[in-house]
Amino acid sequence: MAYTINAGFSDELEAFIDEWKHKPGSLIMILHKVQEEQSYISKEAAQAVAERTGTHLARVYGVMSFYHFFKTQKPGKNRISVCLGTACYLKGGQDLIDEARGLLGLSPDDVSTPDGLFSVEPVRCIGCCGLAPVLSVNGDVYGKLEKGQMAGILDKYKTA
């Protein structure tokens, strides 16, 4: 079948959508696969999912906006995830987010830097509560942090 919207999906993703599009509850699984492949769900990708599954675009966006896991803006090359689970929050997790955003010149509404090098996002748990507060950059975990350490951490990834 020829589709009118080209969202740059791989052949594997197209096959996954074709296999799952008529199964009940599959929209969430399909959106997870899209985000896994493209790191976020663009407007074009959402439209393509709606077209390929025969679902109204409003329903696709409804699912995407209800579940905070789904990202609608492209993350940076270096993805900074700051834990805001209970232990991390109580020990200064929000201060780490504020410091990272300040150092990178990001407003609370910005997801990534204009050059696409960094993105900052809060997460609910990294699983290192004993090291609170914790953040990870591309999967590298840093614990027992103070906001004064943030500049040094960012510097490691500016040239990487």
Short mmCIF file of C-alpha atoms in Angstrom, two decimals:
data_model
loop_
_atom_site.label_atom_id
_atom_site.label_comp_id
_atom_site.label_asym_id
_atom_site.label_seq_id
_atom_site.Cartn_x
_atom_site.Cartn_y
_atom_site.Cartn_z
CA MET A 1 0.00 0.00 0.00
CA ALA A 2 1.32 3.45 -0.90
CA TYR A 3 1.13 6.02 1.89
CA THR A 4 0.99 9.78 1.38
CA ILE A 5 3.05 10.63 4.47
CA ASN A 6 6.73 9.73 4.51
CA ALA A 7 8.03 9.82 8.07
CA GLY A 8 11.32 8.05 7.33
CA PHE A 9 10.25 4.79 8.97
CA SER A 10 12.55 1.81 8.44
CA ASP A 11 11.24 -1.27 6.66
CA GLU A 12 11.26 -3.05 10.03
CA LEU A 13 9.08 -0.37 11.61
CA GLU A 14 6.68 -0.40 8.65
CA ALA A 15 6.39 -4.19 9.01
CA PHE A 16 5.77 -3.86 12.76
CA ILE A 17 3.00 -1.33 12.18
CA ASP A 18 1.41 -3.54 9.50
CA GLU A 19 1.51 -6.53 11.85
CA TRP A 20 0.06 -4.72 14.86
CA LYS A 21 -2.25 -2.03 13.47
CA HIS A 22 -5.48 -4.03 13.80
CA LYS A 23 -4.80 -5.50 17.25
CA PRO A 24 -6.61 -3.90 20.20
CA GLY A 25 -4.38 -1.65 22.30
CA SER A 26 -1.59 -1.62 19.74
CA LEU A 27 -1.30 2.16 19.37
CA ILE A 28 0.91 2.49 22.46
CA MET A 29 3.18 -0.31 21.26
CA ILE A 30 3.47 1.28 17.83
CA LEU A 31 4.30 4.68 19.29
CA HIS A 32 6.96 3.07 21.51
CA LYS A 33 8.55 1.51 18.41
CA VAL A 34 8.48 4.82 16.54
CA GLN A 35 10.17 6.59 19.45
CA GLU A 36 12.68 3.77 19.85
CA GLU A 37 13.69 4.15 16.21
CA GLN A 38 13.59 7.94 15.89
CA SER A 39 14.27 9.02 19.52
CA TYR A 40 11.05 11.06 19.57
CA ILE A 41 7.70 11.28 17.75
CA SER A 42 7.65 14.10 15.22
CA LYS A 43 4.50 15.65 13.80
CA GLU A 44 5.13 13.73 10.56
CA ALA A 45 5.59 10.46 12.46
CA ALA A 46 2.33 10.98 14.38
CA GLN A 47 0.52 11.70 11.11
CA ALA A 48 2.07 8.61 9.52
CA VAL A 49 0.99 6.42 12.45
CA ALA A 50 -2.55 7.79 12.16
CA GLU A 51 -2.59 7.12 8.42
CA ARG A 52 -1.11 3.62 8.66
CA THR A 53 -3.38 2.50 11.51
CA GLY A 54 -6.56 4.20 10.32
CA THR A 55 -6.71 6.10 13.62
CA HIS A 56 -7.73 9.72 13.97
CA LEU A 57 -4.74 11.99 14.48
CA ALA A 58 -6.45 13.42 17.59
CA ARG A 59 -6.41 9.95 19.18
CA VAL A 60 -2.71 9.50 18.39
CA TYR A 61 -1.94 12.87 19.98
CA GLY A 62 -4.21 12.03 22.90
CA VAL A 63 -2.17 8.94 23.68
CA MET A 64 1.10 10.79 23.17
CA SER A 65 0.13 13.63 25.49
CA PHE A 66 -1.35 11.39 28.18
CA TYR A 67 1.79 9.30 28.62
CA HIS A 68 4.77 11.45 29.62
CA PHE A 69 7.17 8.85 28.19
CA PHE A 70 6.48 10.02 24.65
CA LYS A 71 8.68 12.87 23.45
CA THR A 72 7.49 15.28 20.77
CA GLN A 73 10.73 17.23 20.49
CA LYS A 74 14.01 15.79 19.29
CA PRO A 75 16.43 15.18 22.16
CA GLY A 76 20.02 16.35 22.01
CA LYS A 77 23.01 14.20 21.14
CA ASN A 78 23.86 14.11 24.85
CA ARG A 79 20.75 13.23 26.82
CA ILE A 80 20.87 14.40 30.42
CA SER A 81 18.30 12.61 32.57
CA VAL A 82 17.94 13.96 36.10
CA CYS A 83 16.17 11.77 38.63
CA LEU A 84 13.26 13.33 40.47
CA GLY A 85 12.26 10.23 42.41
CA THR A 86 11.60 10.84 46.09
CA ALA A 87 15.18 10.38 47.36
CA CYS A 88 16.72 12.43 44.54
CA TYR A 89 14.11 15.15 44.77
CA LEU A 90 14.62 15.53 48.51
CA LYS A 91 18.40 15.70 48.09
CA GLY A 92 18.40 18.35 45.35
CA GLY A 93 17.36 16.77 42.05
CA GLN A 94 15.44 19.87 40.99
CA ASP A 95 18.51 22.02 41.73
CA LEU A 96 20.49 19.81 39.32
CA ILE A 97 17.90 20.34 36.58
CA ASP A 98 17.87 24.09 37.17
CA GLU A 99 21.68 24.23 37.12
CA ALA A 100 21.97 22.17 33.93
CA ARG A 101 19.34 24.29 32.17
CA GLY A 102 21.02 27.47 33.37
CA LEU A 103 24.47 26.41 32.17
CA LEU A 104 23.04 25.37 28.80
CA GLY A 105 20.84 28.44 28.40
CA LEU A 106 17.62 26.44 28.33
CA SER A 107 14.27 27.76 29.48
CA PRO A 108 11.96 25.37 31.34
CA ASP A 109 10.08 24.84 28.05
CA ASP A 110 13.18 24.00 26.00
CA VAL A 111 14.05 20.36 25.50
CA SER A 112 17.39 20.70 23.78
CA THR A 113 20.03 23.28 23.01
CA PRO A 114 19.76 25.05 19.64
CA ASP A 115 22.90 23.25 18.40
CA GLY A 116 21.31 19.88 19.28
CA LEU A 117 24.24 18.90 21.51
CA PHE A 118 22.36 18.59 24.84
CA SER A 119 18.89 17.90 26.14
CA VAL A 120 17.73 17.90 29.75
CA GLU A 121 14.79 15.90 31.02
CA PRO A 122 13.48 14.93 34.43
CA VAL A 123 12.88 11.22 34.98
CA ARG A 124 11.01 9.49 37.77
CA CYS A 125 13.72 7.03 38.81
CA ILE A 126 17.14 5.92 37.65
CA GLY A 127 17.34 3.14 40.24
CA CYS A 128 20.28 4.45 42.26
CA CYS A 129 18.46 5.83 45.30
CA GLY A 130 21.47 5.25 47.57
CA LEU A 131 23.47 7.67 45.39
CA ALA A 132 20.87 10.47 45.44
CA PRO A 133 20.76 12.91 43.82
CA VAL A 134 21.56 11.16 40.53
CA LEU A 135 21.68 12.03 36.87
CA SER A 136 22.76 10.17 33.78
CA VAL A 137 24.23 11.41 30.53
CA ASN A 138 23.80 8.93 27.68
CA GLY A 139 23.60 6.15 30.27
CA ASP A 140 26.67 7.24 32.29
CA VAL A 141 25.44 7.60 35.89
CA TYR A 142 26.67 10.29 38.27
CA GLY A 143 25.64 10.16 41.93
CA LYS A 144 25.85 12.09 45.19
CA LEU A 145 25.97 15.27 43.15
CA GLU A 146 25.98 18.91 44.05
CA LYS A 147 24.99 21.51 41.52
CA GLY A 148 28.54 22.89 41.49
CA GLN A 149 29.68 19.66 39.80
CA MET A 150 27.35 20.12 36.83
CA ALA A 151 29.70 22.32 34.75
CA GLY A 152 32.46 19.70 34.92
CA ILE A 153 30.09 16.93 33.88
CA LEU A 154 28.81 18.95 30.92
CA ASP A 155 32.37 19.77 29.83
CA LYS A 156 33.10 16.04 29.42
CA TYR A 157 30.42 15.82 26.73
CA LYS A 158 30.99 19.08 24.86
CA THR A 159 33.84 17.55 22.88
CA ALA A 160 32.59 13.99 22.78
#
